[in-house]
C-alpha cells in the first residue's frame, strides 16, 4: 500500500464535519463499525489525530458513517416569531 496524497485532506475534512455536527469519535466509530468497518475505536481516534493511516475503503466508510449521521440530524434554523410557543413580546402568553 502506497502513500495517498489525498489522505491528509480527507482526514481534515472529516474532522471538520464531525466538529460542525457535534459527533463524537465514539458515535462515529459505532456507526462505522456497524457498517462493516474493521478499524477499532482507538485506531479511528489515532487516524483522526494523524498518527496512523487507514486504507481508502476504511476512510470512505468513516466518511459514509459521518455523512449518514449528519443527514439524520434535524436542520438548524432560526425560528420565526410565530414559531415561538408560549412567548410574546412581553413574555409568556396566557391561554394561547
mmCIF file of C-alpha atoms in Angstrom:
data_model
loop_
_atom_site.group_PDB
_atom_site.id
_atom_site.type_symbol
_atom_site.label_atom_id
_atom_site.label_comp_id
_atom_site.label_asym_id
_atom_site.label_seq_id
_atom_site.Cartn_x
_atom_site.Cartn_y
_atom_site.Cartn_z
ATOM 1 C CA UNK A 1 0.000 0.000 0.000
ATOM 2 C CA UNK A 2 1.467 3.331 -1.053
ATOM 3 C CA UNK A 3 1.098 6.837 0.262
ATOM 4 C CA UNK A 4 -2.156 8.548 -0.694
ATOM 5 C CA UNK A 5 -1.585 12.307 -1.075
ATOM 6 C CA UNK A 6 -5.301 12.965 -0.515
ATOM 7 C CA UNK A 7 -5.496 11.254 2.870
ATOM 8 C CA UNK A 8 -4.483 14.290 4.975
ATOM 9 C CA UNK A 9 -7.159 16.477 3.346
ATOM 10 C CA UNK A 10 -9.792 13.737 3.638
ATOM 11 C CA UNK A 11 -8.900 13.370 7.337
ATOM 12 C CA UNK A 12 -9.042 17.116 7.903
ATOM 13 C CA UNK A 13 -12.450 17.499 6.267
ATOM 14 C CA UNK A 14 -13.819 14.518 8.205
ATOM 15 C CA UNK A 15 -12.637 16.116 11.462
ATOM 16 C CA UNK A 16 -14.261 19.420 10.451
ATOM 17 C CA UNK A 17 -17.559 17.665 9.657
ATOM 18 C CA UNK A 18 -17.517 15.826 12.988
ATOM 19 C CA UNK A 19 -16.912 19.061 14.865
ATOM 20 C CA UNK A 20 -19.581 21.006 12.970
ATOM 21 C CA UNK A 21 -22.170 18.252 13.516
ATOM 22 C CA UNK A 22 -21.143 17.661 17.148
ATOM 23 C CA UNK A 23 -20.457 13.968 16.539
ATOM 24 C CA UNK A 24 -18.047 12.218 18.902
ATOM 25 C CA UNK A 25 -15.420 9.727 17.819
ATOM 26 C CA UNK A 26 -17.282 7.056 19.779
ATOM 27 C CA UNK A 27 -20.528 7.778 17.938
ATOM 28 C CA UNK A 28 -18.722 7.792 14.603
ATOM 29 C CA UNK A 29 -16.920 4.548 15.364
ATOM 30 C CA UNK A 30 -20.111 2.765 16.426
ATOM 31 C CA UNK A 31 -21.862 3.690 13.156
ATOM 32 C CA UNK A 32 -18.743 2.878 11.108
ATOM 33 C CA UNK A 33 -18.314 -0.495 12.845
ATOM 34 C CA UNK A 34 -21.960 -1.366 12.209
ATOM 35 C CA UNK A 35 -21.247 -0.778 8.501
ATOM 36 C CA UNK A 36 -18.500 -3.455 8.488
ATOM 37 C CA UNK A 37 -15.699 -1.061 9.399
ATOM 38 C CA UNK A 38 -12.681 -3.036 10.548
ATOM 39 C CA UNK A 39 -10.661 -0.454 12.488
ATOM 40 C CA UNK A 40 -11.073 -0.324 16.243
ATOM 41 C CA UNK A 41 -12.186 2.801 18.082
ATOM 42 C CA UNK A 42 -8.607 3.574 19.154
ATOM 43 C CA UNK A 43 -7.426 3.194 15.570
ATOM 44 C CA UNK A 44 -10.098 5.631 14.379
ATOM 45 C CA UNK A 45 -9.018 8.086 17.079
ATOM 46 C CA UNK A 46 -5.369 7.680 16.032
ATOM 47 C CA UNK A 47 -6.318 8.158 12.381
ATOM 48 C CA UNK A 48 -8.189 11.368 13.170
ATOM 49 C CA UNK A 49 -5.132 12.627 15.049
ATOM 50 C CA UNK A 50 -2.933 11.862 12.046
ATOM 51 C CA UNK A 51 -0.968 9.171 13.881
ATOM 52 C CA UNK A 52 -1.840 6.279 11.568
ATOM 53 C CA UNK A 53 -3.024 5.785 8.032
ATOM 54 C CA UNK A 54 -6.113 3.831 7.020
ATOM 55 C CA UNK A 55 -6.893 2.132 3.713
ATOM 56 C CA UNK A 56 -9.124 4.054 1.320
ATOM 57 C CA UNK A 57 -12.110 1.727 1.872
ATOM 58 C CA UNK A 58 -11.972 2.300 5.643
ATOM 59 C CA UNK A 59 -11.644 6.082 5.213
ATOM 60 C CA UNK A 60 -14.619 6.069 2.867
ATOM 61 C CA UNK A 61 -16.660 4.038 5.358
ATOM 62 C CA UNK A 62 -15.851 6.621 8.034
ATOM 63 C CA UNK A 63 -16.988 9.384 5.663
ATOM 64 C CA UNK A 64 -20.189 7.472 4.863
ATOM 65 C CA UNK A 65 -20.921 6.918 8.553
ATOM 66 C CA UNK A 66 -20.355 10.609 9.283
ATOM 67 C CA UNK A 67 -22.499 11.748 6.357
ATOM 68 C CA UNK A 68 -25.367 9.466 7.382
ATOM 69 C CA UNK A 69 -25.255 10.783 10.936
ATOM 70 C CA UNK A 70 -25.257 14.381 9.685
ATOM 71 C CA UNK A 71 -28.241 13.654 7.422
ATOM 72 C CA UNK A 72 -30.196 12.292 10.397
ATOM 73 C CA UNK A 73 -29.742 15.443 12.474
ATOM 74 C CA UNK A 74 -32.561 17.966 12.357
ATOM 75 C CA UNK A 75 -31.583 21.036 10.377
ATOM 76 C CA UNK A 76 -30.596 24.067 12.402
ATOM 77 C CA UNK A 77 -32.611 27.172 11.644
ATOM 78 C CA UNK A 78 -33.622 30.451 13.226
ATOM 79 C CA UNK A 79 -37.267 30.472 14.365
ATOM 80 C CA UNK A 80 -39.871 32.933 13.159
ATOM 81 C CA UNK A 81 -41.915 34.823 15.749
ATOM 82 C CA UNK A 82 -44.993 32.631 15.246
ATOM 83 C CA UNK A 83 -42.869 29.546 15.961
ATOM 84 C CA UNK A 84 -42.023 30.782 19.435
ATOM 85 C CA UNK A 85 -44.589 28.879 21.502
ATOM 86 C CA UNK A 86 -45.697 30.327 24.788
ATOM 87 C CA UNK A 87 -43.885 33.639 24.425
ATOM 88 C CA UNK A 88 -44.988 37.020 23.294
ATOM 89 C CA UNK A 89 -43.478 40.477 23.183
ATOM 90 C CA UNK A 90 -43.875 40.873 26.944
ATOM 91 C CA UNK A 91 -43.086 37.297 27.998
ATOM 92 C CA UNK A 92 -45.135 34.111 28.279
ATOM 93 C CA UNK A 93 -48.626 34.343 26.882
ATOM 94 C CA UNK A 94 -51.653 33.257 28.830
ATOM 95 C CA UNK A 95 -54.241 30.900 27.367
ATOM 96 C CA UNK A 96 -52.656 30.621 23.981
#
